[in-house]
PDB file of C-alpha atoms in Angstrom:
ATOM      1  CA  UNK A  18     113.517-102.012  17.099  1.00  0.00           C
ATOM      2  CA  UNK A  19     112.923-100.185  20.457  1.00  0.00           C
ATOM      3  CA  UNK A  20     112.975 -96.882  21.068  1.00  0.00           C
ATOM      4  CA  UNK A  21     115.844 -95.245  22.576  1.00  0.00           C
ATOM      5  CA  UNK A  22     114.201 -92.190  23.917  1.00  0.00           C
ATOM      6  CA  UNK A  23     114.847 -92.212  27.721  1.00  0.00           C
ATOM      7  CA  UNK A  24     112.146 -93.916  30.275  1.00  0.00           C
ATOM      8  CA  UNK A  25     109.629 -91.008  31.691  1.00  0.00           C
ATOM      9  CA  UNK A  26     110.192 -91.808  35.415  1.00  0.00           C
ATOM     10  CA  UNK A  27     113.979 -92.702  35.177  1.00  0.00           C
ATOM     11  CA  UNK A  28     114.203 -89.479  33.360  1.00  0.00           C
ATOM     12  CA  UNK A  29     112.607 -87.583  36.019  1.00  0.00           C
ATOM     13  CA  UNK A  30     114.934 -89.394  38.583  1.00  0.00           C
ATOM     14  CA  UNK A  31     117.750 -86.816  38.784  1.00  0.00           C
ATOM     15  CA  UNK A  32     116.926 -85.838  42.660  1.00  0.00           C
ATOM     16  CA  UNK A  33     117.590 -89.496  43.186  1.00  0.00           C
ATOM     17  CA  UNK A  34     120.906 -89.570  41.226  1.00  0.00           C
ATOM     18  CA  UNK A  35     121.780 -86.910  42.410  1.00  0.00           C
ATOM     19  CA  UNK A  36     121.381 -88.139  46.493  1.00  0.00           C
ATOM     20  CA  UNK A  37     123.812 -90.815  44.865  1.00  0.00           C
ATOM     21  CA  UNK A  38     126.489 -89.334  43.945  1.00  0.00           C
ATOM     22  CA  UNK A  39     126.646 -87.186  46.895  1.00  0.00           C
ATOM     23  CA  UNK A  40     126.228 -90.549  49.325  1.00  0.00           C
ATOM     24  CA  UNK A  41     129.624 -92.213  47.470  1.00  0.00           C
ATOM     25  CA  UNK A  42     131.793 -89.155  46.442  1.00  0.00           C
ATOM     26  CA  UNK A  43     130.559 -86.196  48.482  1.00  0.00           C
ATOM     27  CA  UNK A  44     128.176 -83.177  47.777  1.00  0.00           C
ATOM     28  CA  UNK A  45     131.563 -80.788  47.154  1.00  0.00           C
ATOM     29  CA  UNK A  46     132.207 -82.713  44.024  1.00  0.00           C
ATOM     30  CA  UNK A  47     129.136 -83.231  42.348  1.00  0.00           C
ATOM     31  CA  UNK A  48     128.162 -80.380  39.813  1.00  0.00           C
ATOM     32  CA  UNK A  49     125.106 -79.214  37.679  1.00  0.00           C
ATOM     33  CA  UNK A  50     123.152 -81.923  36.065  1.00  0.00           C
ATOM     34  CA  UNK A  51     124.230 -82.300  32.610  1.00  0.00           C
ATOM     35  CA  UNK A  52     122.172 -84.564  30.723  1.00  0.00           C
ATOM     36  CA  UNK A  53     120.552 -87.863  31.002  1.00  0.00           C
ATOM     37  CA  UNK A  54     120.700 -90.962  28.370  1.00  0.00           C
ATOM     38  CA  UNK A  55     118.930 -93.679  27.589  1.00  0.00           C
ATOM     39  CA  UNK A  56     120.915 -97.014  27.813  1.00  0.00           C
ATOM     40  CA  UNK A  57     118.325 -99.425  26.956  1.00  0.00           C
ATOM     41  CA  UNK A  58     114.227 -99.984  27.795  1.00  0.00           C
ATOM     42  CA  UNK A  59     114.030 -98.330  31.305  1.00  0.00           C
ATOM     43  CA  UNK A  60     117.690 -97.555  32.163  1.00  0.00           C
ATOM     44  CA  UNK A  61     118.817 -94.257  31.904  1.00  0.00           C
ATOM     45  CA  UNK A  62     122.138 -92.434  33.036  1.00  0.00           C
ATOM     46  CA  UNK A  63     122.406 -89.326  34.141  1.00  0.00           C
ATOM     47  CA  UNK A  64     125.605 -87.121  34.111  1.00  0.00           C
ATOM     48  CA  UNK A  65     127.062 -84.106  36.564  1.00  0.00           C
ATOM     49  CA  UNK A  66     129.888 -82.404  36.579  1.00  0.00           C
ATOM     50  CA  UNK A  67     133.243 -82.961  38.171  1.00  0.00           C
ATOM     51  CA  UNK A  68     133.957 -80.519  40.254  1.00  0.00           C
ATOM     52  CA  UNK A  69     137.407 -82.345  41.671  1.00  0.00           C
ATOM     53  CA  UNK A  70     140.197 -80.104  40.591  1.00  0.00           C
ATOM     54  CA  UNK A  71     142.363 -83.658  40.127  1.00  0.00           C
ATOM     55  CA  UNK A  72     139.665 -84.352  37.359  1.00  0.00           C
ATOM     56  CA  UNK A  73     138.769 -81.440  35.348  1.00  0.00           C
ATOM     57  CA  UNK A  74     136.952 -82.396  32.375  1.00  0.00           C
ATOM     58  CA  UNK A  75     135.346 -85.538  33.915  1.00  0.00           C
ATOM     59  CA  UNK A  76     131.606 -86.538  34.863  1.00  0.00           C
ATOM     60  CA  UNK A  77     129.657 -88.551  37.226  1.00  0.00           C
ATOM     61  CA  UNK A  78     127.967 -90.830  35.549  1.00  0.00           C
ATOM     62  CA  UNK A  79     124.613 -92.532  37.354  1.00  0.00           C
ATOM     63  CA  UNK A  80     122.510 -95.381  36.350  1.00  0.00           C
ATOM     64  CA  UNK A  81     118.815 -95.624  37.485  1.00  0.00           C
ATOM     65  CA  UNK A  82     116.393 -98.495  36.302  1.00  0.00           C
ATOM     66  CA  UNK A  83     112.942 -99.633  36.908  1.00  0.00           C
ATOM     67  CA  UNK A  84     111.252-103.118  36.430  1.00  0.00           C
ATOM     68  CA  UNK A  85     108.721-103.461  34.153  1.00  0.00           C
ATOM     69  CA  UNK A  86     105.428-101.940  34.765  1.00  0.00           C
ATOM     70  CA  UNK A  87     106.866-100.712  38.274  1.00  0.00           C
ATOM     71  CA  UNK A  88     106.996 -97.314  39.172  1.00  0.00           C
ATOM     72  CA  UNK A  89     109.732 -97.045  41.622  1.00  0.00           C
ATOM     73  CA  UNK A  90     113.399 -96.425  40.126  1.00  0.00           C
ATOM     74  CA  UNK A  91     116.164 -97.571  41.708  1.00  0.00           C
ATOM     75  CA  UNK A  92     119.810 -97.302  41.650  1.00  0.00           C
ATOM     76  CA  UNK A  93     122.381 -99.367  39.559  1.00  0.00           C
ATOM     77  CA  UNK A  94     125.740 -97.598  40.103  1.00  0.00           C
ATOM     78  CA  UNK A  95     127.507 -94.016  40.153  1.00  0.00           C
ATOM     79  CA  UNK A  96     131.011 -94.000  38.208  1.00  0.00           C
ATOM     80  CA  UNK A  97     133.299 -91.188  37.012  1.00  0.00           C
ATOM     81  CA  UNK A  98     134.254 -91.155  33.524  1.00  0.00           C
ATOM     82  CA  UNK A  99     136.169 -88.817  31.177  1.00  0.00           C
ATOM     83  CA  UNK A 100     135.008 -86.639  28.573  1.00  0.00           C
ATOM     84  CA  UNK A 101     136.074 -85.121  25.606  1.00  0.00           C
ATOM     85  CA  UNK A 102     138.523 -82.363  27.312  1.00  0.00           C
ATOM     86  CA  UNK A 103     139.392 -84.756  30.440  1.00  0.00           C
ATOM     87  CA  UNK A 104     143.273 -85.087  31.441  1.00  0.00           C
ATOM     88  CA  UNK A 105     144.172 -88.934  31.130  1.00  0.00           C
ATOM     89  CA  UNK A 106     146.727 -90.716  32.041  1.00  0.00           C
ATOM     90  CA  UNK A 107     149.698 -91.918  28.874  1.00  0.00           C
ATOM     91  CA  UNK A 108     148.569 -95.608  27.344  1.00  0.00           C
ATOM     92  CA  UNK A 109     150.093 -98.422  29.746  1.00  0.00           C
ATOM     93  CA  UNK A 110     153.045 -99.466  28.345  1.00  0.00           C
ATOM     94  CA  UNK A 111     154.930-103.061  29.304  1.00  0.00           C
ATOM     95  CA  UNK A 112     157.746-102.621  31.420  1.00  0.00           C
ATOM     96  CA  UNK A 113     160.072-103.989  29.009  1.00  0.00           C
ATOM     97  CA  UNK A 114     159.022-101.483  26.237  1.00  0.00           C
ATOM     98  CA  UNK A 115     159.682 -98.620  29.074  1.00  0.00           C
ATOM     99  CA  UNK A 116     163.045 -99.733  30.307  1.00  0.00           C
ATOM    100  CA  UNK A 117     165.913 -97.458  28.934  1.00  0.00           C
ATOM    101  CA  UNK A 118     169.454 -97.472  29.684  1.00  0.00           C
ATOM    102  CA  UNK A 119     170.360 -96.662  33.262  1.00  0.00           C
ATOM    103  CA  UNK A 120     167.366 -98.031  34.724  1.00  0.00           C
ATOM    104  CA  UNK A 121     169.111-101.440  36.199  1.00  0.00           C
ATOM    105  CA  UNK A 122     169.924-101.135  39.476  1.00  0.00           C
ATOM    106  CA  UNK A 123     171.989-103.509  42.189  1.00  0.00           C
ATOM    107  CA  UNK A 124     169.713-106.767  42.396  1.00  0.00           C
ATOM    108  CA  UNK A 125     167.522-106.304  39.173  1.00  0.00           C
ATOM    109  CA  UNK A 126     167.394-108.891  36.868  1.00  0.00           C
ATOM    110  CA  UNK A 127     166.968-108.338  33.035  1.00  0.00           C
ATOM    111  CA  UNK A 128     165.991-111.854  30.967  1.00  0.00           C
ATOM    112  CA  UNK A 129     166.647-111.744  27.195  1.00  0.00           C
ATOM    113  CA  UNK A 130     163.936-113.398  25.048  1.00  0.00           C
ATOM    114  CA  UNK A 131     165.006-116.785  23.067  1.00  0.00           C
ATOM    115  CA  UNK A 132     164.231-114.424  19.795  1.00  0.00           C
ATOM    116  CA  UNK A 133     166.026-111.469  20.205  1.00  0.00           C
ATOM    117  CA  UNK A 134     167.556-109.960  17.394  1.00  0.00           C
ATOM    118  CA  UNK A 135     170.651-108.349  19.396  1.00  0.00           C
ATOM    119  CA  UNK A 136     171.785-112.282  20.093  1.00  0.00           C
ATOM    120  CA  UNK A 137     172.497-115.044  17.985  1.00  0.00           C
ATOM    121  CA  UNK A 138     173.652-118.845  18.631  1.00  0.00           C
ATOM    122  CA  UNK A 139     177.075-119.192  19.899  1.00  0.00           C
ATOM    123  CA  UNK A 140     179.101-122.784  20.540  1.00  0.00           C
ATOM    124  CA  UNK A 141     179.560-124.046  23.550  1.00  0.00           C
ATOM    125  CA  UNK A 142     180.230-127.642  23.251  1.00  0.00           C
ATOM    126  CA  UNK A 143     177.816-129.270  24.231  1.00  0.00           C
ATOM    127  CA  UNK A 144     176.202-129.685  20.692  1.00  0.00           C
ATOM    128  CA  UNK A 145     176.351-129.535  17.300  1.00  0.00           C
ATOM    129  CA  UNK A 146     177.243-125.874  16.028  1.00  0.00           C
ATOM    130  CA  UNK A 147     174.923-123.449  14.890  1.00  0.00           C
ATOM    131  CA  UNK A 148     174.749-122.990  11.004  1.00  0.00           C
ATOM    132  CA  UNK A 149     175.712-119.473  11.747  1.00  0.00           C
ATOM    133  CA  UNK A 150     178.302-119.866  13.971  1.00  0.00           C
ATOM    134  CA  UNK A 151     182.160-119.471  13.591  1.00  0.00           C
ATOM    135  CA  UNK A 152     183.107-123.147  14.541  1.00  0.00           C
ATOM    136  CA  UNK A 153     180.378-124.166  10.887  1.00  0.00           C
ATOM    137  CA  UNK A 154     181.796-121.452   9.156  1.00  0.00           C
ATOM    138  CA  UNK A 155     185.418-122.787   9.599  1.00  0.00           C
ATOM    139  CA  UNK A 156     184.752-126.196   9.124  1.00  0.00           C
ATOM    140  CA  UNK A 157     181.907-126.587   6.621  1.00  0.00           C
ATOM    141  CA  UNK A 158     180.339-129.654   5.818  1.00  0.00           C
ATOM    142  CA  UNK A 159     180.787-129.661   2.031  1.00  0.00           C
ATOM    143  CA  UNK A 160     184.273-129.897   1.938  1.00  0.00           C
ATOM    144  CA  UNK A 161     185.724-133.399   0.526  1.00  0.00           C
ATOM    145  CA  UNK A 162     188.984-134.625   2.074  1.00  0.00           C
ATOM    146  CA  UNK A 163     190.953-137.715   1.058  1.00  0.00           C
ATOM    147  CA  UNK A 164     191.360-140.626   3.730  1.00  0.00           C
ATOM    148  CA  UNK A 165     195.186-139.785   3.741  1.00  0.00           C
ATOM    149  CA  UNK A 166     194.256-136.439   4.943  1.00  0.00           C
ATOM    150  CA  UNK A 167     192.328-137.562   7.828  1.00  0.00           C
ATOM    151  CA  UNK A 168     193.543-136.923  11.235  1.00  0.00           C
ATOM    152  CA  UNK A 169     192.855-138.354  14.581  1.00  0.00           C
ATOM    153  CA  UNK A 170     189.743-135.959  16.284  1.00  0.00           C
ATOM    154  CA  UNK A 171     191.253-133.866  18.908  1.00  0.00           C
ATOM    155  CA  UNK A 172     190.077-134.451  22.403  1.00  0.00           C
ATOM    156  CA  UNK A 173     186.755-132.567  23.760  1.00  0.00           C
ATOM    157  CA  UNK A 174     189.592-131.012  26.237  1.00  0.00           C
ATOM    158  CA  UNK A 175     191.996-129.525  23.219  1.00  0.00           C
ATOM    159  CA  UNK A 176     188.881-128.203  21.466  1.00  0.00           C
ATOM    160  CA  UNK A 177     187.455-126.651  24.643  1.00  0.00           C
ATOM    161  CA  UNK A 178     191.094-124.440  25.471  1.00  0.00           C
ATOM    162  CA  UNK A 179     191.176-123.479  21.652  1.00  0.00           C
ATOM    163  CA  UNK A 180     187.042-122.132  22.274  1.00  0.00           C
ATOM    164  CA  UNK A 181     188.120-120.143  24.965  1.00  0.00           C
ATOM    165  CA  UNK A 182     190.822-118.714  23.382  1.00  0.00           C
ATOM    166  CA  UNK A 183     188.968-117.610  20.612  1.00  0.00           C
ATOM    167  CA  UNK A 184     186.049-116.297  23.002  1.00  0.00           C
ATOM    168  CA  UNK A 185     183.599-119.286  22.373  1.00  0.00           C
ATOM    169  CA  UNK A 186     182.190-121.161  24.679  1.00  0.00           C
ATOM    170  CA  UNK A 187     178.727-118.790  25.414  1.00  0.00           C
ATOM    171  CA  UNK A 188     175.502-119.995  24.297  1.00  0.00           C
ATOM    172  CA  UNK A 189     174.619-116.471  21.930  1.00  0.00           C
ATOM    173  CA  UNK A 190     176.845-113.533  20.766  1.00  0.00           C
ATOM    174  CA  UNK A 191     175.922-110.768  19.641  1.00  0.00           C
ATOM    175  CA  UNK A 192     174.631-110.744  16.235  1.00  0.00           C
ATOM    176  CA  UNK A 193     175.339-108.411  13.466  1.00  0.00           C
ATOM    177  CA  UNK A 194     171.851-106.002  15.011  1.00  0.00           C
ATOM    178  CA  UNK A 195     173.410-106.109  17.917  1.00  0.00           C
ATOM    179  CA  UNK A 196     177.088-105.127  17.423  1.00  0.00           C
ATOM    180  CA  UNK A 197     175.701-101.727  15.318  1.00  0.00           C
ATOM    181  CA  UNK A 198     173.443-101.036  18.286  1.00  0.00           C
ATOM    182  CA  UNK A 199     176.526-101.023  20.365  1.00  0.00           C
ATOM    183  CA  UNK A 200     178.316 -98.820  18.185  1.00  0.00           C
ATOM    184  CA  UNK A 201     175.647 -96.057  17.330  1.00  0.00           C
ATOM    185  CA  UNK A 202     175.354 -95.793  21.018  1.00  0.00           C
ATOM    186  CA  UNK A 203     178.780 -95.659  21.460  1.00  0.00           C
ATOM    187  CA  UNK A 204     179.394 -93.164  19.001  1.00  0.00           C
ATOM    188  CA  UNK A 205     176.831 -90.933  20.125  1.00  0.00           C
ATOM    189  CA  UNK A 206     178.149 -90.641  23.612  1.00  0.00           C
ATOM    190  CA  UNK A 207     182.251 -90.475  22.470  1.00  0.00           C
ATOM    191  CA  UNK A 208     181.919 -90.006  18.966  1.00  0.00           C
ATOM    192  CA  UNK A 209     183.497 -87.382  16.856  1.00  0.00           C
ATOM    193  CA  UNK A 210     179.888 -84.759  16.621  1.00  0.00           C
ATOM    194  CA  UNK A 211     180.717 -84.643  19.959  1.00  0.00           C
ATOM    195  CA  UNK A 212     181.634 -81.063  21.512  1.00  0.00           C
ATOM    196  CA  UNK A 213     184.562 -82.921  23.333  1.00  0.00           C
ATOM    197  CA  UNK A 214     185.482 -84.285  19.993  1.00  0.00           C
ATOM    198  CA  UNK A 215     185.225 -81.001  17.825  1.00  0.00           C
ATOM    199  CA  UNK A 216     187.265 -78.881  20.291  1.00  0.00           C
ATOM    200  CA  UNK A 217     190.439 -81.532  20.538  1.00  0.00           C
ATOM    201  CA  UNK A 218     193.659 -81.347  19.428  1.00  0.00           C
ATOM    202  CA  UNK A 219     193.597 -84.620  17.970  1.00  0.00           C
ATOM    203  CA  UNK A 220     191.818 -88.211  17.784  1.00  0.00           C
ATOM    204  CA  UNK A 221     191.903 -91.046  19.477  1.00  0.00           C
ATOM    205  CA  UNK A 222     193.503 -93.228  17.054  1.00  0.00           C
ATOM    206  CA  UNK A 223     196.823 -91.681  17.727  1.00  0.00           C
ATOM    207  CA  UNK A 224     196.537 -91.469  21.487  1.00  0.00           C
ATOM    208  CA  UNK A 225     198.604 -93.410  24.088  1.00  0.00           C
ATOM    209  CA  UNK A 226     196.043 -93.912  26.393  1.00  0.00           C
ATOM    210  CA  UNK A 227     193.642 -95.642  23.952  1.00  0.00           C
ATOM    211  CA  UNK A 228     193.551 -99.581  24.859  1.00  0.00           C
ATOM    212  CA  UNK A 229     192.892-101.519  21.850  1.00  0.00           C
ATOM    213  CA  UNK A 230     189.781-104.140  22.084  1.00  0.00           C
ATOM    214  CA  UNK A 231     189.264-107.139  20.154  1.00  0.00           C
ATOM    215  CA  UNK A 232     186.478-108.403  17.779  1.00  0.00           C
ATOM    216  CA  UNK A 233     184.976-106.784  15.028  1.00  0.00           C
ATOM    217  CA  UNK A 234     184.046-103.388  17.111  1.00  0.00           C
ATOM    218  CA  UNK A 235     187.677-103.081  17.432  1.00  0.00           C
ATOM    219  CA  UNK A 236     188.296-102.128  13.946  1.00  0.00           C
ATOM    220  CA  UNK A 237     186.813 -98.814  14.910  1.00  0.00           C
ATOM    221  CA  UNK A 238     186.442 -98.565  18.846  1.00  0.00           C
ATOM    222  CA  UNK A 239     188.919 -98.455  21.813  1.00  0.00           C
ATOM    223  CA  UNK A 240     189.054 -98.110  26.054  1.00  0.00           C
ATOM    224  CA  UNK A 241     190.314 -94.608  27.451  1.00  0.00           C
ATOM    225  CA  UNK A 242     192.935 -95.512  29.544  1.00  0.00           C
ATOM    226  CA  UNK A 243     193.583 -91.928  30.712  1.00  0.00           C
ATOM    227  CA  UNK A 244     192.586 -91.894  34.586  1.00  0.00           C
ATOM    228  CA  UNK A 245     192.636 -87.666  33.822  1.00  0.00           C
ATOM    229  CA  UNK A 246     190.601 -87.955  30.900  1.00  0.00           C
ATOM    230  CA  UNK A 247     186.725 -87.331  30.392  1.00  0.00           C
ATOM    231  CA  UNK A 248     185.661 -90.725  28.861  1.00  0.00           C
ATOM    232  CA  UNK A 249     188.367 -92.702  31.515  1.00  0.00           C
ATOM    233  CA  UNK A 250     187.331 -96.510  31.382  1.00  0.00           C
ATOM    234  CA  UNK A 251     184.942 -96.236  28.696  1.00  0.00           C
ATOM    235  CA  UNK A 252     184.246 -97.054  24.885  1.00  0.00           C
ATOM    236  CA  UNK A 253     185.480 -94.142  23.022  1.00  0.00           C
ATOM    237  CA  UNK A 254     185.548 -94.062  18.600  1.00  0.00           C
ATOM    238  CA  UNK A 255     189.047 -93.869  17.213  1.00  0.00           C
ATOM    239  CA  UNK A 256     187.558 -90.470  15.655  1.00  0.00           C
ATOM    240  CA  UNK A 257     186.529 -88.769  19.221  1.00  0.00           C
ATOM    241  CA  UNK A 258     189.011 -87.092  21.318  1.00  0.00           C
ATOM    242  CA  UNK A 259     189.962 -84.600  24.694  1.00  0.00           C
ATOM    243  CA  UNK A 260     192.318 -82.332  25.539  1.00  0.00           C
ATOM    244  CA  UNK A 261     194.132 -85.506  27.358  1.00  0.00           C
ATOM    245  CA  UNK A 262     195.725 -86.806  24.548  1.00  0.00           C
ATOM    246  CA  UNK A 263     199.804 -88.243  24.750  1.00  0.00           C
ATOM    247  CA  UNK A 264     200.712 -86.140  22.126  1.00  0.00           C
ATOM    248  CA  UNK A 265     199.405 -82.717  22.813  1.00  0.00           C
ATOM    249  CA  UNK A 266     201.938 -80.850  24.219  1.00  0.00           C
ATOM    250  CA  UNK A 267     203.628 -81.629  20.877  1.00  0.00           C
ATOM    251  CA  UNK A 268     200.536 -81.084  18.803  1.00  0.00           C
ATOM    252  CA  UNK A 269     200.790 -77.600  17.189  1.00  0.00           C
ATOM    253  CA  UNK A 270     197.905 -75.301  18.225  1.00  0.00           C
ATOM    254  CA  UNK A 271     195.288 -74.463  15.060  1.00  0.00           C
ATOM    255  CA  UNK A 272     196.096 -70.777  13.930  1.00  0.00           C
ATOM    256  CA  UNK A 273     193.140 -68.885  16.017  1.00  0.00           C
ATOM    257  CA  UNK A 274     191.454 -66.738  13.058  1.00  0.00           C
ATOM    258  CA  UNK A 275     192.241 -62.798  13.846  1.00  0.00           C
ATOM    259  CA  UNK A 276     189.489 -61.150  14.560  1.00  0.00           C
ATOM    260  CA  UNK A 277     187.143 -59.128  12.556  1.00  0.00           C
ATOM    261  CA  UNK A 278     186.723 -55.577  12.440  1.00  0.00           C
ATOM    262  CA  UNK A 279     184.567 -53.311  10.985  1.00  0.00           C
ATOM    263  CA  UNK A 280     185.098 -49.620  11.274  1.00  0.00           C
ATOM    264  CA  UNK A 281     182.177 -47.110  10.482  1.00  0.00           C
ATOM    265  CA  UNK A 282     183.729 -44.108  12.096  1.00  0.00           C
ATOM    266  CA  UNK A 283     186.264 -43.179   9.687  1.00  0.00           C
ATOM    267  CA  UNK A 284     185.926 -39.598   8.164  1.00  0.00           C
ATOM    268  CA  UNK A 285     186.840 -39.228   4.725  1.00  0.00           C
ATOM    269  CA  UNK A 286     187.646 -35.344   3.651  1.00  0.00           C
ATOM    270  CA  UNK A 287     186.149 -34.019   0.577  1.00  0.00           C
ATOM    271  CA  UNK A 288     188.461 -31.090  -0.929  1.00  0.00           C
ATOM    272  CA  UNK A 289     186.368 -27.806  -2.049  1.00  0.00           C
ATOM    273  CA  UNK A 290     187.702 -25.032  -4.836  1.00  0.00           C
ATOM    274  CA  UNK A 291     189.507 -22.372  -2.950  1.00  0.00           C
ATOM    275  CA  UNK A 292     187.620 -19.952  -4.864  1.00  0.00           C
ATOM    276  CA  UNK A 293     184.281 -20.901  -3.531  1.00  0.00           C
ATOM    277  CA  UNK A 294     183.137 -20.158   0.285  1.00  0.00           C
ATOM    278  CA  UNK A 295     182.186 -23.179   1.991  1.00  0.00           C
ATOM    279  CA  UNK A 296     179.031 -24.198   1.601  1.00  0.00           C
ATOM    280  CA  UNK A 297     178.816 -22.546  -2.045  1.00  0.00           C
ATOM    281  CA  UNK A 298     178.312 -25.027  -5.344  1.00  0.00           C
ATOM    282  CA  UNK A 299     177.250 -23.556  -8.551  1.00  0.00           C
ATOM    283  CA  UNK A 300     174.341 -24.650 -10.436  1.00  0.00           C
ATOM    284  CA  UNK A 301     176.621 -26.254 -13.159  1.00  0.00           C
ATOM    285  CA  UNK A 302     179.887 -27.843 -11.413  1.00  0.00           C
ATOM    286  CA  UNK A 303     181.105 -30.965 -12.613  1.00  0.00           C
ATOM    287  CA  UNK A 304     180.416 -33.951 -10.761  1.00  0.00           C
ATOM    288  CA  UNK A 305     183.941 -34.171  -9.330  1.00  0.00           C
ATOM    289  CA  UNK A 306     183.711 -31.094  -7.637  1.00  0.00           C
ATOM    290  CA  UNK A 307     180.558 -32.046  -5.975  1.00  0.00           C
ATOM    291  CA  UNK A 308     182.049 -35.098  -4.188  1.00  0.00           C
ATOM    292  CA  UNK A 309     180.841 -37.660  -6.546  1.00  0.00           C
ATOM    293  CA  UNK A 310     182.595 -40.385  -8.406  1.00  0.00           C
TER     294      UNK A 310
END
C-alpha cells in the first residue's frame, strides 16, 4: 500500500494552480485556496472557491502532477465541481416520464409502446383474434356444435360491416387500466367534489343537454351538450352538474338556512326591596334577593 499523503512539490504548487484557474475562468472567480488532496503517487488537487454568484457552493478543482524523480509539476486540468451546499440542477428525467397532459402541441407526435398497460389487443381482421378480445369471447373455441347446426361462414365483407358496427376493427383498445385512468381523470375535472358540482341545482343524469356515450364509460359518463354551459363539449360524470341544467327553472331552490344571531347586549333588570336604598344588601339576605338563582 502507498501512501496517500500528498506529493511535497505538488503540494507546494498552489501559485501554479492558482495561475490556472485564473488563465481558463478568470481571476474574478477564483477564491481563497481551500485545500489540496492527494489523488494518487504525485498527483494532487487543489481546491478554491467559487466566487460565481450562478454557482454558490461550488469549487475549482486543479490537478498538478510530476514524473517520477522530476522536480517540475505540471498541469493536468482545472474543473468546477459541487460541494456539499452547491445548488444542482433536478435528476434528468426521460422525456416520456416528464410529459403531462397538455403538453402536445400541433405537429408532435406521441408513439405508444407495444407493452403498455392503457392498451390491449383489439381485432381487426386480418388475423386470428386475441384471447382477450370480444370477437374470442363471443365465439369460444370449446363450444361443441352438431353438423346440423353448422352454417355456411359469412363472407370476410359481412364480418367486416358487423366489426365496425360494433367499434372493432383497431389493432388495441383500451384495456381495463386504461378505461379507469380515463375516468379518475374525468371525474376529477367534472366530477361531483367539484365546486361547480356542489353548488348546482341538480346532476347531470337528469339534464337535457347531457349526450349519452357508448361503451362501458357510458354507464357512468356523458358529453355536455350545453353551448352556455361550463364543461360544453366535454366528458362530464352523471353526478357533476352547473347552473345550466334543462330543468332548473323548475328545480325548487334549497331553503337558504336563516342566519345566526347572537345577542350580548341585552340588559336584564334585577328588582331590589323597596325598603332598601340602592346599593344597600344586608349581611344576611337570602340569595334571591341578591340576584342569584
Amino acid at each position: 500500500m502507498r501512501s496517500r499523503t500528498p506529493d511535497r512539490l505538488c503540494a507546494e504548487a498552489v501559485e501554479l494552480a492558482r495561475q490556472a484557474a485564473n488563465e481558463a475562468v478568470g481571476a474574478e472567480a477564483v477564491g481563497a485556496h481551500s485545500g489540496a488532496q492527494a489523488d494518487a503517487d504525485r498527483v494532487v488537487t487543489h481546491t478554491f472557491e467559487c466566487l460565481d454568484a450562478a454557482y454558490r457552493g461550488w469549487h475549482w478543482a486543479v490537478t498538478v502532477a510530476r514524473a517520477p524523480r522530476a522536480k517540475n509539476v505540471t498541469l493536468d486540468e482545472v474543473v468546477l465541481l459541487p460541494g456539499p451546499d452547491a445548488v444542482l440542477a433536478p435528476q434528468w428525467v426521460p422525456w416520456s416520464e416528464r410529459l403531462r397532459p397538455g403538453d402536445m402541441g400541433p405537429g408532435d407526435l406521441l408513439p405508444t409502446d407495444a407493452d403498455d398497460l392503457r392498451l390491449e389487443p383489439g381485432w381487426t381482421g386480418e388475423d386470428e383474434p386475441a384471447p382477450n378480445s370480444a370477437m374470442a369471447l363471443a365465439a369460444p373455441e370449446d363450444v361443441v356444435v352438431s353438423d346440423s347446426d353448422v352454417q355456411p361462414a359469412p363472407a370476410r365483407a359481412e364480418i367486416g360491416a358487423v366489426a365496425a358496427e360494433l367499434g372493432m376493427g383497431r389493432s388495441r383498445v383500451l384495456s381495463r387500466l386504461g378505461l379507469h385512468l380515463a375516468a379518475d381523470r374525468w371525474e376529477k375535472a367534472h366530477g361531483p367534489q367539484t365546486p361547480m358540482a356542489q353548488s348546482a341545482p341538480a346532476s347531470c343524469v337528469s339534464c337535457g343537454f347531457l349526450i349519452p356515450i357508448g361503451g362501458s364509460l357510458g354507464q357512468a359518463f356523458g358529453v355536455c351538450g350545453n353551448e352556455f354551459g361550463p364543461a360544453d363539449g366535454q366528458i362530464v360524470s352523471f353526478a357533476y352538474g352547473c347552473g345550466g341544467h334543462s330543468e332548473a327553472a323548475v328545480i325548487p331552490a334549497p331553503p337558504a338556512p336563516s342566519e345566526l344571531i347572537l345577542d350580548e347586549l341585552v340588559v336584564e333588570p334585577m328588582q331590589l326591596h323597596p325598603d332598601r336604598t340602592a346599593g344597600s344588601v344586608e349581611p344576611d339576605a337570602p340569595a334571591e334577593e341578591l340576584g342569584h338563582s
